[in-house]
Amino acid sequence: MKAQILTPASKSVRAAQAAGDRRNGKSKSDGWWPWLFVVPTVAGIGVFYLWPIVQTFYYSFTKWGVFGGTKFIGLDNYVRLFADSTIPQSILNTLIYTVVVLLGIPIAVILASLIERPGLRFAALYRTLYFIPYITMPAAVGIVWRLIYNGDFGPINWFLGLFGIQGPYWTSTPGFALLAVATVGLWMSLGFNLIIISAGLREIPRELFEAAEMDGASRVRQFFSITVPLLTPSIFFVTIVTVISGFQLFDLLYVMMGKANLAMPQTQSLVYIFYNQAFLQNDKGYAAAIGILILVIIALLTAFQFRIQKRWVNYV
Amino acid sequence: MNHNVTRRSFLSFAAAGAAVVSLAACGGNSAAGGSAAKAAYAAPAKDLSAELSYAIWDAAQKPAMQKIVTEFNKQYPNILVTIDVTPSKGSAYWTKIQTQASSNTLPDVFWMNGPHIKLYAQNNQLMPLDGLVSGKAVDTAHYPKALVDLYTVNGAFYGVPKDFDTSALFYNKALFKEAGVSEPTSSWTWDDVKSAGAKLSKFYQGKGVYGYAGDLTGGQTSYYNTMIEAGGTIISADGKKSGYDTAGSIAGLQFWRDLIESGVSPSMQQLTDTSSSDMFTSRKLAMTMDGSWTVGPAQKALGDDLGIVSLPKGPKSNQSVIHGLANVIPANAKNPAAAQAFVAFLGTQDAAKIQAETGTVIPAFNGTQDAWVKAVPSVDLTVFLDLAKDASPYPASANTAAWNELENTLLPQAFAGTKPVADVAKDLASQMNAALAKES
C-alpha cells in the first residue's frame, strides 16, 4: 500500500525518451499496440483499486450483515460519522502523526547530502542501512520497538535512568504514545526518502557547484542556494507520499499499542477506527463510510499540495 | 517534471490512497443454510473417501491434532485431513474465518470459541449437530454442562466440546519465602490476598517486584471472575442486557482498582507494557490470577517454585469463568458425512486422552483429565477441575466482539483511576446495552 507503484525515476525515463525522439528525428503515434503492455497494470488497478472504491462507496450507504447481505439505509452511516466524537480526535491524531513523520524529510535531505558527498567511502552501505527499516514488515518493527519503549525493562528508560531520569511509559501514556509511534514511523520512512532524495541529488549538475565554488560560496551557502532549491521536485514527491502513507497509519499502531491501552483514544488513527468497526464491531457499512472519509481527506490534501507546489517547487 | 507526469503520478497516488478503502470491499454474499443434519447420524462406510480441511489457531496443539488424525485414519483410511494453523494473535484467525464464511469457503471442520459461537450459529453459518447426539455418536453428558450450554444456541447443539480452561491463583513460593509471608491456601479470601500482596509489595519495594496482579487487558483471567465472585454478572443469561452496572460487578472491578491504587499491583500502564503472565514467569510478580493454559509455561519458567491454589473467595463465592473450544462444521458442508465422522471422533475419549497427554490443554471429556493433572506433578492441578464444577459460563452474545472492544476501551480508565470505577461501569453498561440492542 506504500508507494511501490510510483516511478521516482520518471525524470530519467523521460530524458531517455527525449534522446530517442531526437535520434528518430520525430515523434509519432505508435498505434494501438503499446496499450497491450499496460493492460496488466490497468486491469490490476481496475480490479483491485477502482472497482473496490466504487463498491465501497455503494456499501457506505448500506447496513452490511456480518456474513454479507446488505440493506440500503441512505445517509445514515454519514449522519453517524459526523456525530461520532471519536472521529475528530482521530483525525487530529492522524495529522499529528503525519506532521512528525514529515519532519523526516529535512533529516533525509541532510543525510542524503552527507552520503552523496563525492568520494565518501561505504556510501552504498549507509544507503542500505537506512533502507532496511523501510523494507522490514511494520509488524516486526512494531514488536521490537514495543520492547525498546517498555517502561520498566526497555533500553530507552534504562539509558535515561543512567542520568537519573525516570522515563514515562512511552506506549501507554496519552500524548507520549502518539509521539512514540510517530517517531518509529519517521525512522521507517527515512530509507525511502533517502533513496529518492539521493537520486534527486545526483541529477543536480556538478558544474553549478563548481561555479558556486569559484564565486566563493561556502558549503552551507551551496547547500541552501543550490542543493535545496534543485531538490524541491524530489522533496515534493516524498511529501506527497509521506502524507498519503501517514493517513494510512494502522499496522505500527496496532502492534505497538496492544489492546486495552489507556492511551488509545489519544492515539488511534482513522484507519484504526475503520478496522475496529469493520472487523471487531462487525459494522462494515459504517466502516465503508469511514473509508470514504479517509479517501476524501487524502484526495483533498494531495490536490492542495499540487496547487501550492508552483510556489515552492523549482523544475530545471 | 511536466504536466503529463504530474497527472500520471497523481493517478497512482489516488490509487495508493484507495488501497485502504478497498480493504472494506472484501467479502460478499453468503448463502443461508443450517436446515440439514437434523436426522440421526449414522456412521458412514469405513471406505468413505474424502478430503477435509481442519482449521485451528494454536500451533502448539498441532502435534496433538495430527496424532488424533492418525488415529482417526485407522478407522477411515481414505479420509485425508489437512490441518491448517492460523495464529489467533491479533484475531487473524477470526478475520480469516469470517471472510471465508462470507464467500462460502469455510474449512470443513474448524475450532470455535465462546465469543463467536452465537454469531455464527444465529447467522446460520453452522451445521446443527443434534444428529450426532440422537445417532449416539456424541453423548453430551461426557462434557461439563457449562460448555454444552455455551455451544447450544436456540435449542440446537452446534459444537462438540474439545477442551476447557478455568482460572486459579498462581504464586511464586521462593518470593513468599524470601519475604517471610505465609503461602496462600485454597481457603483464602480477597482480604487475605490483599494483605499478603501488600506485605510482598512493601518488602520488594524498589526491586520492581509486586504482590498481586491479573491480566486486565481482557476479563477472563481477572475481572470477569471477581465480578461474579462479588455477586455481579457480565451479561444477563439471555444475552440481552449488560450486567456492568450492578453493585456486585462494580465491586468486582473496584477490587483491581484497589490493588493498583495501593501499590499491590503494578499500574495499568505497566501491565500494558509487560503482561502479568510475563511478569509472573520472570519472577517480578509473587501472585497472579491466570488461566489453566499458562501452567506449562509457568512451570517451565519457575520449576518447583510454582504453586497453584483455588481462587480467593470474594463477597459471594470463589468462582471462575469457564471457557472451552469446540469443533464445528459449516452449514453448507461439502462432505457432511466425512466431517461429522471426524468431529464425532474428535469428541471421543481416545481423542481427549491424546490431548491430555500432551499437557497443553484440559480435555473436555470427563474422566480424561487425570493425564493432564499428572503432566505437572509438582503442583496440584485438580483445583482447575474443581473450579470447573460450579464455574460460570463464559459471557457471550451474538456479537461479543463489539462489547469486548468497549471493555478494552473504557475499563483501563477505571483501573488507572482517571475516572471513578462506578462511572465507567455505568457508562460501559449503557454503551454495551446499545451494542446488544443492535444485535437483534
Coordinates of N, CA and C in Angstrom, one line a residue, chain B residues 9 17 41 55 71 92 96 115 127 164 177 180 200 213 223-224 235 245 269 279 300 304 310 333 377:
Chain B
S9 N 1.4 10.7 -12.0 CA 1.7 10.4 -10.7 C 0.5 10.6 -9.8
G17 N -4.0 5.8 -2.3 CA -4.9 6.2 -1.3 C -6.2 5.3 -1.2
Y41 N -27.6 -39.3 13.0 CA -26.4 -39.5 12.2 C -26.1 -41.0 12.3
A55 N -9.3 -26.3 10.4 CA -8.7 -25.1 10.7 C -8.6 -24.9 12.3
E71 N -4.9 -41.4 14.4 CA -5.8 -42.4 15.0 C -7.1 -42.5 14.2
A92 N -6.3 -12.8 13.8 CA -6.2 -13.1 12.4 C -7.1 -14.3 12.0
K96 N -10.0 -14.2 9.1 CA -10.0 -15.2 8.0 C -11.3 -16.0 8.0
P115 N -16.8 -16.5 22.5 CA -17.2 -15.2 21.9 C -17.9 -15.3 20.5
M127 N -23.6 -26.0 11.0 CA -24.5 -27.2 10.9 C -24.9 -27.6 12.3
F164 N -11.3 -27.3 27.9 CA -11.8 -26.2 28.7 C -10.7 -25.6 29.5
K177 N 8.8 -17.0 50.4 CA 9.8 -17.5 51.4 C 10.7 -16.3 51.8
G180 N 9.2 -13.8 53.8 CA 8.7 -14.3 55.1 C 7.1 -14.2 55.2
L200 N 4.0 -8.2 50.5 CA 5.0 -8.6 49.5 C 5.5 -7.3 48.7
A213 N -1.4 -9.4 40.8 CA -1.9 -8.7 39.6 C -2.6 -9.7 38.8
Y223 N -11.1 -9.7 35.8 CA -12.3 -9.0 36.4 C -13.6 -9.8 36.1
Y224 N -13.6 -10.7 35.1 CA -14.9 -11.5 35.0 C -15.1 -12.3 36.2
I235 N -23.1 -10.3 31.7 CA -24.2 -10.2 30.8 C -25.4 -11.1 31.3
D245 N -23.5 -2.5 35.4 CA -24.0 -1.5 36.3 C -24.5 -2.1 37.6
Q269 N -0.6 1.0 33.2 CA 0.4 1.2 32.1 C 1.5 0.1 32.2
M279 N 5.3 -11.0 33.7 CA 5.9 -10.6 34.9 C 6.0 -11.8 35.9
K300 N 7.6 -24.3 33.4 CA 8.9 -24.2 32.7 C 9.8 -23.1 33.3
D304 N 10.0 -25.8 40.5 CA 9.3 -26.2 41.8 C 8.9 -25.0 42.6
S310 N -6.7 -22.6 44.7 CA -8.0 -22.1 44.1 C -8.1 -20.6 44.2
A333 N -21.7 -27.8 4.5 CA -20.5 -28.7 4.4 C -20.5 -29.4 3.0
P377 N 3.4 -32.9 37.9 CA 3.2 -33.5 39.2 C 3.5 -32.6 40.4

